[in-house]
Amino acid sequence: MALADIIAEQRPARPGTPDALADLRVTFGDRLVTGEDVRRAHSHVTTYIPSQLPDAVLFAESEAEIQDLVRICAKHGMPIVPFGTGSSLEGHVNAPFGGVSVDLSRMDRVLSVNPGDLDCTVETGVTREALNSHLRDTGLFFPIDPGANASLGGMAATRASGTNAVRYGTMRDNVIGLTAIMADGTLVRTARRAKKTAAGYDLTRLLVGSEGTLGIITRLNLKLYGIPETILSGVCAFPDVTNAVNAVMQIVQIGVPVARIELLDALSIRATNTHAGMTLPETPHLFVEFHGSPASVEEQAELFAAIVEDNGGGSFQSASKAEERSRLWKARHDFYWASMSLRPGAKAIATDVCVPVSRLADCIDETRADAEAVGLLAPIVGHVGDGNFHVTLLIDTAVPAEIDKAEAFMARLAERALDMDGTCTGEHGVGQGKRGYLSRELGPAVDVMRAIKTALDPQNILNPGKIFTSQ
Amino acid sequence: MALADIIAEQRPARPGTPDALADLRVTFGDRLVTGEDVRRAHSHVTTYIPSQLPDAVLFAESEAEIQDLVRICAKHGMPIVPFGTGSSLEGHVNAPFGGVSVDLSRMDRVLSVNPGDLDCTVETGVTREALNSHLRDTGLFFPIDPGANASLGGMAATRASGTNAVRYGTMRDNVIGLTAIMADGTLVRTARRAKKTAAGYDLTRLLVGSEGTLGIITRLNLKLYGIPETILSGVCAFPDVTNAVNAVMQIVQIGVPVARIELLDALSIRATNTHAGMTLPETPHLFVEFHGSPASVEEQAELFAAIVEDNGGGSFQSASKAEERSRLWKARHDFYWASMSLRPGAKAIATDVCVPVSRLADCIDETRADAEAVGLLAPIVGHVGDGNFHVTLLIDTAVPAEIDKAEAFMARLAERALDMDGTCTGEHGVGQGKRGYLSRELGPAVDVMRAIKTALDPQNILNPGKIFTSQ
């Protein structure tokens, strides 16, 4: 969706807002924060989309409080924008129509860990790093890792994934059940704690990825995994991106259960070297990780090495010590910030297409040629085992011609992915930025989504202006 | 739900039915079948729930035909009941309010197989055995195996799983996207072919498990897997069920990636010996299977043997040859039919609770004691790695006191599972039989489901009387 349209969508304050705020203040007193700094910090800060401030921020401390908030807002038709850590990339926490940003970071208790069932129950504001710290002595971990230290509720709401989705799946696959507060204030628990169920509609999966538009997620029952007996990470250089991607396609096709397999092109390596103080040669690399028993990891690494060699890649530089591994993956995860070192002062726009793996090399090749042809500084990194890659566009948003160029490029990228039967967003979500592509991608399915939205939130108070352009 | 209530729910023919049938005949001619034999074969035949016949059967041959059917039925408010192979166990294909049974078995083309992406696209009527036959020369297979040679569309509609869900997941995890015809005749494709997506609501997962109440599934894009290099199956005897289940719990907890791990209690072994001509000692057994490289399978089998020994189990009797494996799993899969040999003339009622694995031993122990106390012949088999087990009740449905006893037992079983944070149905679905437990299990979440049903099928023409007692 064009940036100009997103900006134009922002409305002046709603006439009923002062009454709604007065009502909210009766219940929440000074805890309803209306200072501009706090409101600004709760509108969108990570991406190129400008901030659209809520009218107030409530730091919620319990499900009951959120129920009160929703009921009061429903009475006034006041929008509610759920806020985890603000690390999403498509304007999810912006408030184009004002309303209350409900900050969930204080709901940060790990409620139970059940080693016997390999699951845990957490409040929505627990971050993935906090959960893994909590689990440290149990031998278990939660694998989903989108890079940012996001809240688990936010990760569920945006159906996040990241580097090790290739082995462990996305949030879709790792939420057993959840609790959410719906647009009328009802608290709903979507599933019990059994590993599988056939009891009615899969409301868990409906709320995962609904971006706060159907309900406010308050608790999550999550799958956990045993920390692998052996973990082997490493990097491998390639003469060019096509060779690297061909190797990935073969690895996926023969079914090596690689835990992570990430592409960084030459430009991304340059940025990462600068930002993380690394000294990798400035050619495309795969960053990989294997999990399993010693024998299984060895087997995987051997298969990987053979395929890499067949595709002209260099030798595997392993990082088996925990601190080396941490450094490697921190460098990968910080890429979004590192990319900005390529053009100081520029904003980074992270694109997010995902295509069938068999089309990945074509899609990346055409995309690189396109960026070169129009003269965009556009490093590419990707969760290539899933067919998902991010072209990061570094642009000066003060120059309208640069915005136009970037938007035209993004539109072509989305079309290219759709032509290959892929999606315009593999993991970042639709938010404000991808709304324009949704109908082209899914056609009448979008009407079904709208019908569900209307049925469950007839006033459109839950995160309006996200996923759909309604209101 | 009490059998008497299900029977009482059946209505006399709707007044508009003759007009609807006349309209349908204009479009479909003699292909609209109204003979009683065909109608009876399309109402429920597998379980104890009596057949409730549709007014007509249409053997659909294309999506366009189903769209025509739905539009005509919508005009007349005529129910439509999708029919795959009729192997479901909860009355899903019954027609309590009449209407048209749409037989999908002629939509049986495998449309594409994409080895490079490990996926395929099939029409809804392809059975799982037909798909695996089609895949024979590709080195790939589709793992989900509910026992019956069900249609893949039916398996998706009921969120089926079965013996190897413990490793490969259920239909929830293995449908990448699907095409369905909604209640207004619109054809909707829920997702493209990318391995992951964050593009809006997860309509794929909403339709998987919706039991034909939200849309008629016409195509499926399914995940495929490489046939494992090594497969090792076998059986292992235990002195009692508790020991066997304790072994399973430990295997799951240490994360052995077992492909199947099935419990059969002593009574089930007796039935299986009789029906399949086997000669296993009449004590509880685990039937297991390991998939992987030779080294990985050996590692798994060693871990398994050690845990079995710790829990008082006997030695592992392996079946590594393909025909021995087939015989073993055929015996397991035919258990539903085998169980009837325990009481010739009786009907078998298959229960289907699923609990967190840590509660499985308790749940099975209490359930066995209950069956013994009330004098029910009740063999137990289970997909125990998932916490899912089936107590099969063998009763004479002509004797009201037996029905009462069975229903009271089932109600206690469901309550027991719910008290352990489990579900009343792990894989069979709600259908007609489990409607009475849904509210107790999910509370206000059922109202959310109803709101979605009403939004997407306001006339309630798609498989009415399933999941909900509405109409």
PDB file of C-alpha atoms in Angstrom, chain B residues 235 237 264-285 287 327-328 330-342 379 381:
ATOM      1  CA  VAL B 235       5.992 -54.892  18.877  1.00  0.00           C
ATOM      2  CA  ALA B 237       4.769 -56.827  25.269  1.00  0.00           C
ATOM      3  CA  LEU B 264      -3.226 -52.162  22.391  1.00  0.00           C
ATOM      4  CA  ASP B 265      -4.472 -53.572  25.679  1.00  0.00           C
ATOM      5  CA  ALA B 266      -4.871 -57.305  26.334  1.00  0.00           C
ATOM      6  CA  LEU B 267      -8.464 -57.395  25.083  1.00  0.00           C
ATOM      7  CA  SER B 268      -7.465 -55.555  21.900  1.00  0.00           C
ATOM      8  CA  ILE B 269      -4.661 -58.066  21.322  1.00  0.00           C
ATOM      9  CA  ARG B 270      -7.178 -60.897  21.682  1.00  0.00           C
ATOM     10  CA  ALA B 271      -9.447 -59.276  19.082  1.00  0.00           C
ATOM     11  CA  THR B 272      -6.517 -58.582  16.770  1.00  0.00           C
ATOM     12  CA  ASN B 273      -5.220 -62.156  17.043  1.00  0.00           C
ATOM     13  CA  THR B 274      -8.653 -63.449  16.083  1.00  0.00           C
ATOM     14  CA  HIS B 275      -9.310 -60.997  13.252  1.00  0.00           C
ATOM     15  CA  ALA B 276      -5.816 -60.829  11.733  1.00  0.00           C
ATOM     16  CA  GLY B 277      -4.662 -64.362  12.477  1.00  0.00           C
ATOM     17  CA  MET B 278      -1.830 -63.239  14.719  1.00  0.00           C
ATOM     18  CA  THR B 279      -0.480 -65.098  17.742  1.00  0.00           C
ATOM     19  CA  LEU B 280       0.658 -62.388  20.124  1.00  0.00           C
ATOM     20  CA  PRO B 281       0.527 -63.162  23.861  1.00  0.00           C
ATOM     21  CA  GLU B 282      -2.646 -61.672  25.321  1.00  0.00           C
ATOM     22  CA  THR B 283      -1.030 -58.882  27.310  1.00  0.00           C
ATOM     23  CA  PRO B 284      -0.792 -55.151  26.528  1.00  0.00           C
ATOM     24  CA  HIS B 285       1.544 -54.288  23.654  1.00  0.00           C
ATOM     25  CA  PHE B 287       3.297 -51.295  18.284  1.00  0.00           C
ATOM     26  CA  ARG B 327       0.703 -56.963   8.104  1.00  0.00           C
ATOM     27  CA  LEU B 328       1.408 -55.408  11.484  1.00  0.00           C
ATOM     28  CA  LYS B 330      -3.028 -53.560   8.796  1.00  0.00           C
ATOM     29  CA  ALA B 331      -3.802 -55.500  11.966  1.00  0.00           C
ATOM     30  CA  ARG B 332      -3.639 -52.272  13.978  1.00  0.00           C
ATOM     31  CA  HIS B 333      -5.727 -50.321  11.497  1.00  0.00           C
ATOM     32  CA  ASP B 334      -8.396 -52.995  11.287  1.00  0.00           C
ATOM     33  CA  PHE B 335      -8.871 -52.896  15.025  1.00  0.00           C
ATOM     34  CA  TYR B 336     -12.250 -51.200  14.775  1.00  0.00           C
ATOM     35  CA  TRP B 337     -13.543 -54.164  12.780  1.00  0.00           C
ATOM     36  CA  ALA B 338     -11.551 -56.665  14.825  1.00  0.00           C
ATOM     37  CA  SER B 339     -13.123 -55.396  18.040  1.00  0.00           C
ATOM     38  CA  MET B 340     -16.499 -56.630  16.902  1.00  0.00           C
ATOM     39  CA  SER B 341     -15.188 -60.203  16.998  1.00  0.00           C
ATOM     40  CA  LEU B 342     -15.177 -59.863  20.789  1.00  0.00           C
ATOM     41  CA  PRO B 379     -10.924 -52.753  24.713  1.00  0.00           C
ATOM     42  CA  VAL B 381      -6.191 -48.832  21.763  1.00  0.00           C
TER      43      VAL B 381
END
